Amino acid sequence: METALRDGFGRTHRSLRISVTDRCNLRCRYCMPAEGMRWLPREELLSDDEIVRLVGIFARHGVGEIRITGGEPLVRPGLPALIGRISAVPGVGDIAMTSNGVLLADAIDDLVANGLGRVNVSIDSLDPDRFEMITRRRDLDRALAGLAACERYPSLRPIKVNAVALRGVSEPDVLPLAGLARERPYVVRFIEVMPLDAPREWTREAVLSGEELREMIGARWPLLPMAPERPSATGTSWRFADGAGVLQFVSSVTEPFCASCDRLRLTADGQLRTCLFSTSETDLRTPLRAGADDDEIAAVARLAVSRKEAGHGMADPSWTYAGRPMSMIGG
């Protein structure tokens, strides 16, 4: 392995989240407007060859964990084959994907056959009407079918369910979603809503905090804290006291985990982001297409990582986010 990617605060970066598209088949209220999104032109998206080459460069510098994201990654044609190529890159030891599940039932066999090792499925409500209200699509049955299809593969377990919590909307869903972790081979992850929506309607008041969620669930099923999955875990883990399952709480707003962050992000158009909430990006696509060699591209990435901020700064009440929305960054 060549020189590891370390920032100025001593954090070594081992995880890369790759957005393969900015497009999505849902229109979640905390992410996109109902209509009017302007998609990236096809020629601006990284090709499969470009993605695989960049993965190889990062893998040679110690990045062995890859997560495929979007938009909705399954709207990109040929995704299983791309995952197969990534899985063959020396140094890559783990490939995960985050999906809304709508297209997953028909794709999971090919995805697993090509090396997919873990999956997170985003489902914010088990109520069809509330699911439609949040996503602006009536696709709960398809999302649940995709989630269930993953159960055919023990290698994917524990399957993770991502649920964004919105104050004034999500309260009726908290216990039903938590109950999934008691009944199925799922780890349910409650995620605080973040200021990454395209309409720029996020407010701190909309955040239903991890602490509040634990209190709601604990009143029904007592919870006990667990050791983190790994030092750089994005969420805290809790188990039901009666041993019936595990929950996680990703509390980026109220309980940030910046000090142990080891993640980088590559957008669908080839921009490297060292933090989800960065307002700056480092262009890797331009030198890639201009003929730069691997060492030159690695040097650009290494400089960007060295300048990574200590944290996102949301603890400051005056903090605002002016960067690209989540769908253009990668979930």
C-alpha atoms as a printed R data frame, in Angstrom:
    type eleno elety resid chain resno       x       y       z
1   ATOM     1    CA   MET     A     1   0.000   0.000   0.000
2   ATOM     2    CA   GLU     A     2   1.223   3.484  -0.815
3   ATOM     3    CA   THR     A     3   0.943   6.478   1.508
4   ATOM     4    CA   ALA     A     4  -2.347   6.483   3.436
5   ATOM     5    CA   LEU     A     5  -4.726   9.407   3.053
6   ATOM     6    CA   ARG     A     6  -4.439  11.356   6.322
7   ATOM     7    CA   ASP     A     7  -5.789  14.763   7.150
8   ATOM     8    CA   GLY     A     8  -4.330  17.466   9.386
9   ATOM     9    CA   PHE     A     9  -6.126  16.045  12.423
10  ATOM    10    CA   GLY     A    10  -4.607  12.586  12.175
11  ATOM    11    CA   ARG     A    11  -7.624  10.843  10.673
12  ATOM    12    CA   THR     A    12  -6.812   8.076   8.188
13  ATOM    13    CA   HIS     A    13  -9.369   7.669   5.410
14  ATOM    14    CA   ARG     A    14 -10.393   4.129   4.489
15  ATOM    15    CA   SER     A    15 -13.929   4.568   3.155
16  ATOM    16    CA   LEU     A    16 -15.097   6.046  -0.163
17  ATOM    17    CA   ARG     A    17 -18.740   6.685  -1.030
18  ATOM    18    CA   ILE     A    18 -19.266   6.830  -4.777
19  ATOM    19    CA   SER     A    19 -22.364   8.422  -6.258
20  ATOM    20    CA   VAL     A    20 -23.060   6.813  -9.617
21  ATOM    21    CA   THR     A    21 -25.964   9.102 -10.553
22  ATOM    22    CA   ASP     A    22 -27.722  12.236  -9.351
23  ATOM    23    CA   ARG     A    23 -31.072  10.907 -10.609
24  ATOM    24    CA   CYS     A    24 -33.731   9.272  -8.448
25  ATOM    25    CA   ASN     A    25 -37.101   7.605  -8.932
26  ATOM    26    CA   LEU     A    26 -38.495   9.120  -5.705
27  ATOM    27    CA   ARG     A    27 -38.902  12.777  -4.737
28  ATOM    28    CA   CYS     A    28 -38.444  12.758  -0.961
29  ATOM    29    CA   ARG     A    29 -39.449  16.040   0.625
30  ATOM    30    CA   TYR     A    30 -36.252  16.368   2.651
31  ATOM    31    CA   CYS     A    31 -34.132  15.882  -0.485
32  ATOM    32    CA   MET     A    32 -35.804  17.044  -3.715
33  ATOM    33    CA   PRO     A    33 -38.600  19.312  -4.898
34  ATOM    34    CA   ALA     A    34 -41.656  17.683  -6.473
35  ATOM    35    CA   GLU     A    35 -40.417  18.715  -9.912
36  ATOM    36    CA   GLY     A    36 -37.911  20.975 -11.584
37  ATOM    37    CA   MET     A    37 -34.655  19.220 -10.681
38  ATOM    38    CA   ARG     A    38 -31.956  19.818 -13.270
39  ATOM    39    CA   TRP     A    39 -30.002  16.627 -13.870
40  ATOM    40    CA   LEU     A    40 -26.339  16.492 -14.732
41  ATOM    41    CA   PRO     A    41 -25.734  16.035 -18.470
42  ATOM    42    CA   ARG     A    42 -24.686  12.481 -19.275
43  ATOM    43    CA   GLU     A    43 -21.287  13.567 -20.534
44  ATOM    44    CA   GLU     A    44 -20.480  15.094 -17.144
45  ATOM    45    CA   LEU     A    45 -20.991  11.795 -15.305
46  ATOM    46    CA   LEU     A    46 -17.996   9.598 -14.694
47  ATOM    47    CA   SER     A    47 -17.917   6.559 -16.948
48  ATOM    48    CA   ASP     A    48 -17.536   3.041 -15.594
49  ATOM    49    CA   ASP     A    49 -13.896   3.023 -16.690
50  ATOM    50    CA   GLU     A    50 -13.246   6.318 -14.895
51  ATOM    51    CA   ILE     A    51 -14.892   5.127 -11.686
52  ATOM    52    CA   VAL     A    52 -12.909   1.886 -11.688
53  ATOM    53    CA   ARG     A    53  -9.661   3.740 -12.305
54  ATOM    54    CA   LEU     A    54 -10.325   6.145  -9.425
55  ATOM    55    CA   VAL     A    55 -11.222   3.253  -7.126
56  ATOM    56    CA   GLY     A    56  -7.865   1.695  -7.983
57  ATOM    57    CA   ILE     A    57  -6.031   4.911  -7.130
58  ATOM    58    CA   PHE     A    58  -7.801   5.252  -3.787
59  ATOM    59    CA   ALA     A    59  -7.369   1.555  -2.982
60  ATOM    60    CA   ARG     A    60  -3.611   1.865  -3.433
61  ATOM    61    CA   HIS     A    61  -3.719   4.515  -0.729
62  ATOM    62    CA   GLY     A    62  -5.577   2.425   1.823
63  ATOM    63    CA   VAL     A    63  -9.218   2.940   0.898
64  ATOM    64    CA   GLY     A    64 -10.750  -0.523   0.995
65  ATOM    65    CA   GLU     A    65 -14.391   0.169   1.805
66  ATOM    66    CA   ILE     A    66 -16.620   1.294  -1.049
67  ATOM    67    CA   ARG     A    67 -20.261   2.334  -0.773
68  ATOM    68    CA   ILE     A    68 -22.305   2.874  -3.942
69  ATOM    69    CA   THR     A    69 -24.884   5.657  -3.680
70  ATOM    70    CA   GLY     A    70 -26.969   8.041  -5.773
71  ATOM    71    CA   GLY     A    71 -29.549   9.582  -6.280
72  ATOM    72    CA   GLU     A    72 -30.851   6.069  -6.594
73  ATOM    73    CA   PRO     A    73 -27.911   3.975  -7.809
74  ATOM    74    CA   LEU     A    74 -30.107   1.371  -9.503
75  ATOM    75    CA   VAL     A    75 -31.317   3.870 -12.106
76  ATOM    76    CA   ARG     A    76 -27.796   3.761 -13.568
77  ATOM    77    CA   PRO     A    77 -27.705   1.145 -16.358
78  ATOM    78    CA   GLY     A    78 -25.333  -1.746 -15.855
79  ATOM    79    CA   LEU     A    79 -24.754  -1.199 -12.149
80  ATOM    80    CA   PRO     A    80 -24.176  -4.891 -11.262
81  ATOM    81    CA   ALA     A    81 -21.404  -5.143 -13.835
82  ATOM    82    CA   LEU     A    82 -19.797  -1.960 -12.484
83  ATOM    83    CA   ILE     A    83 -19.887  -3.404  -8.967
84  ATOM    84    CA   GLY     A    84 -18.260  -6.538 -10.323
85  ATOM    85    CA   ARG     A    85 -15.412  -4.506 -11.771
86  ATOM    86    CA   ILE     A    86 -14.969  -2.568  -8.515
87  ATOM    87    CA   SER     A    87 -14.930  -5.775  -6.486
88  ATOM    88    CA   ALA     A    88 -12.034  -7.021  -8.631
89  ATOM    89    CA   VAL     A    89  -9.840  -4.010  -7.817
90  ATOM    90    CA   PRO     A    90  -6.910  -5.076  -5.603
91  ATOM    91    CA   GLY     A    91  -7.327  -3.679  -2.099
92  ATOM    92    CA   VAL     A    92 -11.100  -3.383  -2.176
93  ATOM    93    CA   GLY     A    93 -12.434  -5.575   0.595
94  ATOM    94    CA   ASP     A    94 -15.978  -4.400   1.134
95  ATOM    95    CA   ILE     A    95 -18.670  -3.109  -1.241
96  ATOM    96    CA   ALA     A    96 -21.943  -1.772   0.092
97  ATOM    97    CA   MET     A    97 -24.858   0.064  -1.501
98  ATOM    98    CA   THR     A    98 -27.550   2.433  -0.295
99  ATOM    99    CA   SER     A    99 -30.851   2.163  -2.197
100 ATOM   100    CA   ASN     A   100 -34.463   3.193  -1.796
101 ATOM   101    CA   GLY     A   101 -35.371  -0.413  -2.597
102 ATOM   102    CA   VAL     A   102 -37.901   0.291  -5.343
103 ATOM   103    CA   LEU     A   103 -35.852  -1.482  -8.052
104 ATOM   104    CA   LEU     A   104 -33.993  -3.822  -5.735
105 ATOM   105    CA   ALA     A   105 -36.085  -7.006  -5.973
106 ATOM   106    CA   ASP     A   106 -35.235  -7.486  -9.648
107 ATOM   107    CA   ALA     A   107 -31.571  -6.556  -9.234
108 ATOM   108    CA   ILE     A   108 -30.394  -8.178  -5.994
109 ATOM   109    CA   ASP     A   109 -29.389 -11.518  -7.551
110 ATOM   110    CA   ASP     A   110 -27.051  -9.850 -10.054
111 ATOM   111    CA   LEU     A   111 -25.731  -7.429  -7.450
112 ATOM   112    CA   VAL     A   112 -24.753 -10.174  -5.014
113 ATOM   113    CA   ALA     A   113 -23.315 -12.329  -7.812
114 ATOM   114    CA   ASN     A   114 -21.065  -9.404  -8.746
115 ATOM   115    CA   GLY     A   115 -19.744  -8.820  -5.249
116 ATOM   116    CA   LEU     A   116 -22.194  -6.661  -3.306
117 ATOM   117    CA   GLY     A   117 -21.562  -7.444   0.340
118 ATOM   118    CA   ARG     A   118 -23.852  -5.118   2.304
119 ATOM   119    CA   VAL     A   119 -26.997  -3.134   1.636
120 ATOM   120    CA   ASN     A   120 -28.882  -0.274   3.285
121 ATOM   121    CA   VAL     A   121 -32.482   0.259   2.197
122 ATOM   122    CA   SER     A   122 -34.081   3.642   2.875
123 ATOM   123    CA   ILE     A   123 -37.677   3.365   4.102
124 ATOM   124    CA   ASP     A   124 -39.010   6.261   6.158
125 ATOM   125    CA   SER     A   125 -42.520   4.933   6.845
126 ATOM   126    CA   LEU     A   126 -44.386   1.629   6.813
127 ATOM   127    CA   ASP     A   127 -47.678   3.430   6.266
128 ATOM   128    CA   PRO     A   128 -48.502   3.634   2.511
129 ATOM   129    CA   ASP     A   129 -50.111   7.061   2.739
130 ATOM   130    CA   ARG     A   130 -47.337   8.592   4.811
131 ATOM   131    CA   PHE     A   131 -44.713   6.959   2.601
132 ATOM   132    CA   GLU     A   132 -46.381   8.602  -0.387
133 ATOM   133    CA   MET     A   133 -46.556  11.935   1.395
134 ATOM   134    CA   ILE     A   134 -42.817  11.821   2.155
135 ATOM   135    CA   THR     A   135 -41.589  10.399  -1.162
136 ATOM   136    CA   ARG     A   136 -44.302  11.728  -3.480
137 ATOM   137    CA   ARG     A   137 -44.557   8.226  -4.941
138 ATOM   138    CA   ARG     A   138 -46.786   5.289  -3.997
139 ATOM   139    CA   ASP     A   139 -44.011   2.711  -4.015
140 ATOM   140    CA   LEU     A   140 -43.946   1.302  -0.484
141 ATOM   141    CA   ASP     A   141 -44.870  -2.201  -1.638
142 ATOM   142    CA   ARG     A   142 -41.985  -2.256  -4.121
143 ATOM   143    CA   ALA     A   143 -39.527  -0.935  -1.557
144 ATOM   144    CA   LEU     A   144 -40.584  -3.574   0.968
145 ATOM   145    CA   ALA     A   145 -40.337  -6.261  -1.712
146 ATOM   146    CA   GLY     A   146 -36.768  -5.158  -2.416
147 ATOM   147    CA   LEU     A   147 -35.960  -5.261   1.267
148 ATOM   148    CA   ALA     A   148 -37.456  -8.737   1.629
149 ATOM   149    CA   ALA     A   149 -35.539  -9.990  -1.428
150 ATOM   150    CA   CYS     A   150 -32.290  -9.198   0.359
151 ATOM   151    CA   GLU     A   151 -33.168 -11.751   3.028
152 ATOM   152    CA   ARG     A   152 -32.446 -14.531   0.531
153 ATOM   153    CA   TYR     A   153 -28.746 -13.818   0.990
154 ATOM   154    CA   PRO     A   154 -27.284 -14.508   4.452
155 ATOM   155    CA   SER     A   155 -24.105 -12.789   3.242
156 ATOM   156    CA   LEU     A   156 -25.937  -9.446   3.307
157 ATOM   157    CA   ARG     A   157 -27.003  -9.725   6.951
158 ATOM   158    CA   PRO     A   158 -27.592  -7.742   8.954
159 ATOM   159    CA   ILE     A   159 -29.551  -5.818   6.351
160 ATOM   160    CA   LYS     A   160 -29.822  -2.177   7.361
161 ATOM   161    CA   VAL     A   161 -32.931  -0.029   7.053
162 ATOM   162    CA   ASN     A   162 -32.381   3.745   6.936
163 ATOM   163    CA   ALA     A   163 -35.220   5.917   8.228
164 ATOM   164    CA   VAL     A   164 -34.969   9.710   8.201
165 ATOM   165    CA   ALA     A   165 -36.845  11.215  11.136
166 ATOM   166    CA   LEU     A   166 -38.840  14.426  10.645
167 ATOM   167    CA   ARG     A   167 -40.477  16.191  13.548
168 ATOM   168    CA   GLY     A   168 -44.214  16.470  13.067
169 ATOM   169    CA   VAL     A   169 -44.187  13.709  10.446
170 ATOM   170    CA   SER     A   170 -42.270  10.661  11.657
171 ATOM   171    CA   GLU     A   171 -43.521  10.204  15.208
172 ATOM   172    CA   PRO     A   172 -46.203   7.607  14.257
173 ATOM   173    CA   ASP     A   173 -43.565   5.605  12.357
174 ATOM   174    CA   VAL     A   174 -40.946   5.322  15.076
175 ATOM   175    CA   LEU     A   175 -42.298   2.269  16.902
176 ATOM   176    CA   PRO     A   176 -43.392   0.352  13.771
177 ATOM   177    CA   LEU     A   177 -39.953   0.877  12.227
178 ATOM   178    CA   ALA     A   178 -38.156  -0.062  15.447
179 ATOM   179    CA   GLY     A   179 -40.346  -3.166  15.562
180 ATOM   180    CA   LEU     A   180 -38.837  -4.317  12.252
181 ATOM   181    CA   ALA     A   181 -35.533  -4.841  14.028
182 ATOM   182    CA   ARG     A   182 -37.292  -7.131  16.482
183 ATOM   183    CA   GLU     A   183 -39.007  -9.225  13.840
184 ATOM   184    CA   ARG     A   184 -36.663  -9.396  10.847
185 ATOM   185    CA   PRO     A   185 -32.877  -9.712  10.275
186 ATOM   186    CA   TYR     A   186 -32.574  -5.931  10.015
187 ATOM   187    CA   VAL     A   187 -30.713  -3.230  11.884
188 ATOM   188    CA   VAL     A   188 -32.979  -0.185  11.771
189 ATOM   189    CA   ARG     A   189 -31.086   3.110  11.615
190 ATOM   190    CA   PHE     A   190 -32.851   6.329  12.550
191 ATOM   191    CA   ILE     A   191 -31.202   9.305  10.835
192 ATOM   192    CA   GLU     A   192 -31.632  12.914  11.864
193 ATOM   193    CA   VAL     A   193 -32.845  15.047   8.960
194 ATOM   194    CA   MET     A   194 -29.953  17.104   7.606
195 ATOM   195    CA   PRO     A   195 -29.744  20.481   5.826
196 ATOM   196    CA   LEU     A   196 -29.076  18.953   2.411
197 ATOM   197    CA   ASP     A   197 -32.440  19.427   0.704
198 ATOM   198    CA   ALA     A   198 -32.618  21.062  -2.703
199 ATOM   199    CA   PRO     A   199 -35.532  23.372  -1.758
200 ATOM   200    CA   ARG     A   200 -33.482  24.722   1.198
201 ATOM   201    CA   GLU     A   201 -36.429  24.313   3.596
202 ATOM   202    CA   TRP     A   202 -34.513  22.584   6.416
203 ATOM   203    CA   THR     A   203 -34.769  24.039   9.911
204 ATOM   204    CA   ARG     A   204 -33.292  22.903  13.214
205 ATOM   205    CA   GLU     A   205 -36.816  22.628  14.548
206 ATOM   206    CA   ALA     A   206 -37.466  19.796  12.071
207 ATOM   207    CA   VAL     A   207 -34.766  17.628  13.651
208 ATOM   208    CA   LEU     A   208 -36.196  14.767  15.701
209 ATOM   209    CA   SER     A   209 -33.072  13.989  17.670
210 ATOM   210    CA   GLY     A   210 -31.548  10.617  18.382
211 ATOM   211    CA   GLU     A   211 -32.040  11.194  22.097
212 ATOM   212    CA   GLU     A   212 -35.748  11.866  21.621
213 ATOM   213    CA   LEU     A   213 -36.113   8.806  19.422
214 ATOM   214    CA   ARG     A   214 -34.418   6.594  21.995
215 ATOM   215    CA   GLU     A   215 -36.756   7.909  24.667
216 ATOM   216    CA   MET     A   216 -39.799   7.151  22.516
217 ATOM   217    CA   ILE     A   217 -38.640   3.636  21.729
218 ATOM   218    CA   GLY     A   218 -37.279   2.944  25.208
219 ATOM   219    CA   ALA     A   219 -40.649   3.707  26.753
220 ATOM   220    CA   ARG     A   220 -42.022   0.723  24.834
221 ATOM   221    CA   TRP     A   221 -38.951  -1.519  24.647
222 ATOM   222    CA   PRO     A   222 -36.055  -0.715  27.003
223 ATOM   223    CA   LEU     A   223 -32.752  -0.185  25.198
224 ATOM   224    CA   LEU     A   224 -29.140  -0.774  26.218
225 ATOM   225    CA   PRO     A   225 -26.105   0.891  24.612
226 ATOM   226    CA   MET     A   226 -23.616  -1.214  22.687
227 ATOM   227    CA   ALA     A   227 -20.002  -0.753  21.715
228 ATOM   228    CA   PRO     A   228 -19.672   0.887  18.286
229 ATOM   229    CA   GLU     A   229 -19.320  -1.347  15.229
230 ATOM   230    CA   ARG     A   230 -15.954   0.324  14.665
231 ATOM   231    CA   PRO     A   231 -14.246   3.496  15.951
232 ATOM   232    CA   SER     A   232 -15.363   5.495  12.893
233 ATOM   233    CA   ALA     A   233 -19.005   4.352  13.000
234 ATOM   234    CA   THR     A   234 -21.500   6.983  11.879
235 ATOM   235    CA   GLY     A   235 -24.070   6.051  14.499
236 ATOM   236    CA   THR     A   236 -24.474   4.742  18.012
237 ATOM   237    CA   SER     A   237 -25.736   1.182  18.434
238 ATOM   238    CA   TRP     A   238 -28.373   0.101  20.942
239 ATOM   239    CA   ARG     A   239 -29.880  -3.315  21.576
240 ATOM   240    CA   PHE     A   240 -33.262  -4.193  22.930
241 ATOM   241    CA   ALA     A   241 -32.861  -5.218  26.566
242 ATOM   242    CA   ASP     A   242 -34.710  -8.464  25.883
243 ATOM   243    CA   GLY     A   243 -32.262  -9.349  23.114
244 ATOM   244    CA   ALA     A   244 -34.745  -9.030  20.249
245 ATOM   245    CA   GLY     A   245 -32.657  -6.877  17.913
246 ATOM   246    CA   VAL     A   246 -30.431  -3.843  17.310
247 ATOM   247    CA   LEU     A   247 -31.074  -0.195  16.434
248 ATOM   248    CA   GLN     A   248 -28.675   2.527  15.362
249 ATOM   249    CA   PHE     A   249 -29.005   6.291  15.598
250 ATOM   250    CA   VAL     A   250 -27.188   8.510  13.117
251 ATOM   251    CA   SER     A   251 -27.348  11.891  14.821
252 ATOM   252    CA   SER     A   252 -25.200  14.073  12.606
253 ATOM   253    CA   VAL     A   253 -26.838  17.264  13.851
254 ATOM   254    CA   THR     A   254 -27.053  16.722  17.618
255 ATOM   255    CA   GLU     A   255 -24.346  14.084  18.222
256 ATOM   256    CA   PRO     A   256 -21.701  14.629  15.503
257 ATOM   257    CA   PHE     A   257 -19.031  11.997  14.957
258 ATOM   258    CA   CYS     A   258 -16.583  14.181  13.023
259 ATOM   259    CA   ALA     A   259 -13.591  13.414  15.250
260 ATOM   260    CA   SER     A   260 -13.457   9.810  14.045
261 ATOM   261    CA   CYS     A   261 -14.622  10.304  10.450
262 ATOM   262    CA   ASP     A   262 -12.724   8.230   7.883
263 ATOM   263    CA   ARG     A   263 -15.010   8.832   4.891
264 ATOM   264    CA   LEU     A   264 -14.560  10.545   1.554
265 ATOM   265    CA   ARG     A   265 -17.168  11.107  -1.154
266 ATOM   266    CA   LEU     A   266 -16.923  11.052  -4.921
267 ATOM   267    CA   THR     A   267 -19.812  12.724  -6.715
268 ATOM   268    CA   ALA     A   268 -21.314  11.404  -9.933
269 ATOM   269    CA   ASP     A   269 -19.509  14.147 -11.855
270 ATOM   270    CA   GLY     A   270 -16.110  13.360 -10.371
271 ATOM   271    CA   GLN     A   271 -15.782  15.851  -7.532
272 ATOM   272    CA   LEU     A   272 -14.076  14.739  -4.326
273 ATOM   273    CA   ARG     A   273 -15.689  15.875  -1.079
274 ATOM   274    CA   THR     A   274 -13.933  15.387   2.228
275 ATOM   275    CA   CYS     A   275 -17.090  16.087   4.253
276 ATOM   276    CA   LEU     A   276 -20.774  15.630   3.498
277 ATOM   277    CA   PHE     A   277 -21.332  19.269   4.475
278 ATOM   278    CA   SER     A   278 -18.358  20.771   2.636
279 ATOM   279    CA   THR     A   279 -18.995  23.836   0.542
280 ATOM   280    CA   SER     A   280 -15.875  23.128  -1.515
281 ATOM   281    CA   GLU     A   281 -15.049  20.224  -3.803
282 ATOM   282    CA   THR     A   282 -11.902  19.018  -5.545
283 ATOM   283    CA   ASP     A   283 -12.191  18.244  -9.240
284 ATOM   284    CA   LEU     A   284 -10.798  14.827 -10.160
285 ATOM   285    CA   ARG     A   285 -12.647  14.458 -13.443
286 ATOM   286    CA   THR     A   286 -10.763  17.222 -15.253
287 ATOM   287    CA   PRO     A   287  -7.234  15.888 -14.611
288 ATOM   288    CA   LEU     A   288  -8.525  12.359 -15.243
289 ATOM   289    CA   ARG     A   289  -9.781  13.346 -18.695
290 ATOM   290    CA   ALA     A   290  -6.775  15.570 -19.401
291 ATOM   291    CA   GLY     A   291  -4.401  12.620 -19.247
292 ATOM   292    CA   ALA     A   292  -2.998  12.918 -15.724
293 ATOM   293    CA   ASP     A   293  -1.333   9.751 -14.493
294 ATOM   294    CA   ASP     A   294  -2.370   7.915 -11.339
295 ATOM   295    CA   ASP     A   295   0.304   9.545  -9.176
296 ATOM   296    CA   GLU     A   296  -0.790  13.022 -10.260
297 ATOM   297    CA   ILE     A   297  -4.440  12.281  -9.461
298 ATOM   298    CA   ALA     A   298  -3.452  10.773  -6.126
299 ATOM   299    CA   ALA     A   299  -1.504  13.931  -5.289
300 ATOM   300    CA   VAL     A   300  -4.613  16.052  -5.933
301 ATOM   301    CA   ALA     A   301  -6.679  13.798  -3.694
302 ATOM   302    CA   ARG     A   302  -4.022  13.712  -0.977
303 ATOM   303    CA   LEU     A   303  -3.860  17.519  -0.870
304 ATOM   304    CA   ALA     A   304  -7.664  17.742  -0.593
305 ATOM   305    CA   VAL     A   305  -7.710  15.243   2.273
306 ATOM   306    CA   SER     A   306  -4.925  17.096   4.090
307 ATOM   307    CA   ARG     A   307  -7.153  20.178   4.139
308 ATOM   308    CA   LYS     A   308 -10.226  18.422   5.543
309 ATOM   309    CA   GLU     A   309 -12.022  20.437   8.190
310 ATOM   310    CA   ALA     A   310 -12.112  19.329  11.829
311 ATOM   311    CA   GLY     A   311 -15.898  19.087  11.682
312 ATOM   312    CA   HIS     A   312 -19.020  20.340   9.969
313 ATOM   313    CA   GLY     A   313 -19.686  23.192  12.418
314 ATOM   314    CA   MET     A   314 -23.423  22.670  12.866
315 ATOM   315    CA   ALA     A   315 -23.092  23.232  16.623
316 ATOM   316    CA   ASP     A   316 -22.808  26.936  15.840
317 ATOM   317    CA   PRO     A   317 -26.375  28.343  15.763
318 ATOM   318    CA   SER     A   318 -25.369  30.686  12.930
319 ATOM   319    CA   TRP     A   319 -24.142  27.815  10.727
320 ATOM   320    CA   THR     A   320 -25.735  27.532   7.305
321 ATOM   321    CA   TYR     A   321 -25.132  25.198   4.383
322 ATOM   322    CA   ALA     A   322 -24.748  26.604   0.889
323 ATOM   323    CA   GLY     A   323 -23.436  23.596  -1.009
324 ATOM   324    CA   ARG     A   324 -25.049  21.099  -3.361
325 ATOM   325    CA   PRO     A   325 -28.058  19.066  -2.222
326 ATOM   326    CA   MET     A   326 -27.807  15.448  -1.102
327 ATOM   327    CA   SER     A   327 -29.005  14.016  -4.403
328 ATOM   328    CA   MET     A   328 -26.039  15.616  -6.176
329 ATOM   329    CA   ILE     A   329 -23.529  14.635  -3.490
330 ATOM   330    CA   GLY     A   330 -24.440  11.011  -2.909
331 ATOM   331    CA   GLY     A   331 -26.377   9.606   0.030
